[in-house]
CSV table of C-alpha atoms in Angstrom, one decimal:
chain,number,residue,atom,x,y,z
A,215,MET,CA,0.0,0.0,0.0
A,216,SER,CA,1.4,3.4,-1.0
A,217,ILE,CA,1.5,6.4,1.3
A,218,TRP,CA,1.1,8.9,-1.7
A,219,PRO,CA,-2.8,8.7,-1.9
A,220,THR,CA,-3.0,9.6,1.8
A,221,ALA,CA,-0.5,12.4,1.5
A,222,ALA,CA,-2.3,13.9,-1.5
A,223,ALA,CA,-5.6,13.8,0.4
A,224,VAL,CA,-4.0,15.7,3.3
A,225,LEU,CA,-2.6,18.4,1.0
A,226,VAL,CA,-5.9,18.8,-0.7
A,227,LEU,CA,-7.7,19.3,2.6
A,228,ALA,CA,-5.1,21.6,3.8
A,229,ALA,CA,-5.4,23.7,0.7
A,230,CYS,CA,-9.2,24.0,1.2
A,231,THR,CA,-8.9,25.2,4.8
A,232,PRO,CA,-9.7,28.9,5.1
A,233,VAL,CA,-6.9,31.1,6.3
A,234,ARG,CA,-7.7,33.5,9.1
A,235,GLU,CA,-6.1,36.9,9.0
A,236,GLU,CA,-4.6,37.9,12.3
A,237,ALA,CA,-3.5,41.3,13.5
A,238,VAL,CA,0.2,41.8,13.4
A,239,VAL,CA,1.6,42.7,16.8
A,240,THR,CA,4.9,44.4,17.1
A,241,PRO,CA,6.6,43.2,20.3
A,242,LYS,CA,7.8,45.9,22.7
A,243,VAL,CA,11.6,45.9,22.9
A,244,GLU,CA,12.4,45.8,26.6
A,245,GLY,CA,16.1,46.2,26.0
A,246,ALA,CA,15.8,49.5,24.2
A,247,VAL,CA,17.5,52.5,25.8
A,248,PRO,CA,16.3,56.0,25.1
A,249,GLY,CA,18.6,57.7,22.6
A,250,ALA,CA,19.3,60.5,25.1
A,251,LEU,CA,20.8,58.0,27.6
A,252,ALA,CA,22.5,55.6,25.2
A,253,GLY,CA,26.1,56.1,24.0
A,254,PRO,CA,29.1,57.5,25.8
A,255,GLU,CA,29.7,57.0,29.5
A,256,TRP,CA,28.1,59.3,32.2
A,257,GLU,CA,30.2,60.6,35.0
A,258,VAL,CA,28.2,60.7,38.2
A,259,PHE,CA,29.2,63.8,40.2
A,260,GLU,CA,26.5,63.6,43.0
A,261,VAL,CA,25.0,60.8,45.0
A,262,ALA,CA,22.2,61.8,47.4
A,263,GLY,CA,23.5,65.3,47.5
A,264,GLU,CA,27.1,64.5,48.2
A,265,PRO,CA,30.1,64.4,45.8
A,266,ALA,CA,30.8,61.1,43.9
A,267,PRO,CA,34.2,60.9,42.6
A,268,GLN,CA,35.1,58.1,40.0
A,269,VAL,CA,31.5,56.9,39.6
A,270,THR,CA,30.4,56.1,36.1
A,271,MET,CA,27.2,54.8,34.3
A,272,GLN,CA,26.6,53.5,30.9
A,273,PHE,CA,23.3,52.3,29.3
A,274,ALA,CA,23.1,49.6,26.5
A,275,ALA,CA,20.8,46.8,25.5
A,276,GLY,CA,18.8,46.6,28.7
A,277,ARG,CA,21.8,46.9,31.0
A,278,ILE,CA,23.3,49.6,33.2
A,279,PHE,CA,27.0,49.2,34.0
A,280,GLY,CA,30.0,51.1,35.1
A,281,LYS,CA,32.3,51.8,38.0
A,282,GLY,CA,30.9,52.5,41.5
A,283,GLY,CA,33.9,54.4,42.8
A,284,CYS,CA,35.9,51.2,43.5
A,285,ASN,CA,34.2,48.1,41.9
A,286,ARG,CA,32.6,47.5,38.6
A,287,TYR,CA,28.8,46.9,38.6
A,288,THR,CA,26.1,45.7,36.2
A,289,GLY,CA,22.4,45.2,36.3
A,290,PRO,CA,19.3,45.2,34.3
A,291,VAL,CA,17.5,48.5,33.4
A,292,ARG,CA,14.0,49.0,31.9
A,293,PHE,CA,12.4,52.1,30.5
A,294,PRO,CA,8.7,51.5,30.7
A,295,GLY,CA,7.9,55.2,30.2
A,296,GLY,CA,5.5,54.7,27.3
A,297,ASP,CA,3.5,52.3,29.4
A,298,ARG,CA,3.1,54.4,32.5
A,299,ARG,CA,4.8,57.8,32.5
A,300,GLU,CA,7.4,59.6,30.6
A,301,GLY,CA,10.9,59.2,32.0
A,302,ALA,CA,10.2,56.1,34.0
A,303,ILE,CA,13.2,53.8,34.7
A,304,GLU,CA,13.6,50.6,36.7
A,305,VAL,CA,17.1,49.5,37.7
A,306,GLY,CA,18.3,46.3,39.4
A,307,PRO,CA,19.2,44.3,41.1
A,308,VAL,CA,22.7,45.4,40.7
A,309,ALA,CA,25.7,43.0,41.0
A,310,MET,CA,29.2,44.4,41.9
A,311,THR,CA,32.7,43.0,42.1
A,312,MET,CA,33.9,42.7,45.7
A,313,MET,CA,37.3,44.4,45.9
A,314,ALA,CA,38.1,46.1,49.2
A,315,CYS,CA,39.0,49.8,48.6
A,316,PRO,CA,40.1,52.6,51.0
A,317,GLU,CA,37.7,55.2,52.3
A,318,PRO,CA,36.1,57.3,51.1
A,319,ALA,CA,35.7,55.2,48.0
A,320,MET,CA,33.8,52.4,49.8
A,321,ALA,CA,31.4,54.8,51.4
A,322,VAL,CA,30.6,56.5,48.1
A,323,GLU,CA,30.1,53.2,46.4
A,324,GLN,CA,27.7,51.9,49.1
A,325,ARG,CA,25.6,55.2,48.8
A,326,PHE,CA,25.7,54.9,45.0
A,327,ALA,CA,24.5,51.2,45.0
A,328,LYS,CA,21.7,52.0,47.4
A,329,ALA,CA,20.6,55.1,45.4
A,330,LEU,CA,20.7,53.3,42.1
A,331,GLU,CA,18.3,50.6,43.1
A,332,GLN,CA,15.8,53.3,44.4
A,333,VAL,CA,15.7,55.2,41.1
A,334,GLN,CA,12.3,55.6,39.5
A,335,THR,CA,12.6,58.4,37.0
A,336,TYR,CA,15.1,60.1,34.7
A,337,ALA,CA,15.3,63.6,33.3
A,338,LEU,CA,17.7,65.6,31.3
A,339,ALA,CA,18.2,69.1,32.5
A,340,ALA,CA,18.6,72.0,30.1
A,341,ASP,CA,22.4,71.9,30.8
A,342,GLY,CA,22.6,68.2,29.8
A,343,THR,CA,22.8,66.9,33.3
A,344,LEU,CA,21.1,63.5,33.8
A,345,VAL,CA,19.0,63.5,37.0
A,346,LEU,CA,17.9,60.1,38.3
A,347,SER,CA,15.2,60.5,41.0
A,348,GLY,CA,13.4,58.3,43.5
A,349,ALA,CA,10.2,58.8,45.5
A,350,GLU,CA,11.8,61.4,47.7
A,351,GLY,CA,13.5,63.4,44.9
A,352,PRO,CA,16.9,63.5,43.1
A,353,LEU,CA,19.3,60.6,43.9
A,354,LEU,CA,22.0,60.8,41.3
A,355,ARG,CA,23.3,63.6,39.0
A,356,ALA,CA,25.6,62.9,36.1
A,357,ARG,CA,27.1,64.5,33.0
A,358,ARG,CA,28.6,63.0,29.8
A,359,ALA,CA,32.2,62.0,30.1
A,360,ALA,CA,34.6,64.1,28.1
A,361,THR,CA,35.5,62.4,24.8
């Protein structure tokens, strides 16, 4: 007995089945970073109102990374602004390397890590300063690193 008559019948029946048109849904790209934040490194100059030497941030493909004053860090970042409110940002959890460093670098780094995970919104000031804020107000201020 040959399989060909059965295969031909299946093809004929499949060809007669009506095709439903479905709406095309474009998936939301969670890893997208707003153009104003993407690109060169940001130098953080203030953490919770205090100076922040040697702290950097960079945004790319759904990640935030940089130097916390002593150690390197990385973590996920999302920008759900279109879904809820303009300038919304969600960061963390953040992972850091664990080198011991002298003070005040360790204290700056601890403040930075705590502030970073509390960030809820971002805004670019008229002078180009990036301001990351939490529920109580500004947490981090940064400017583009000199190229």
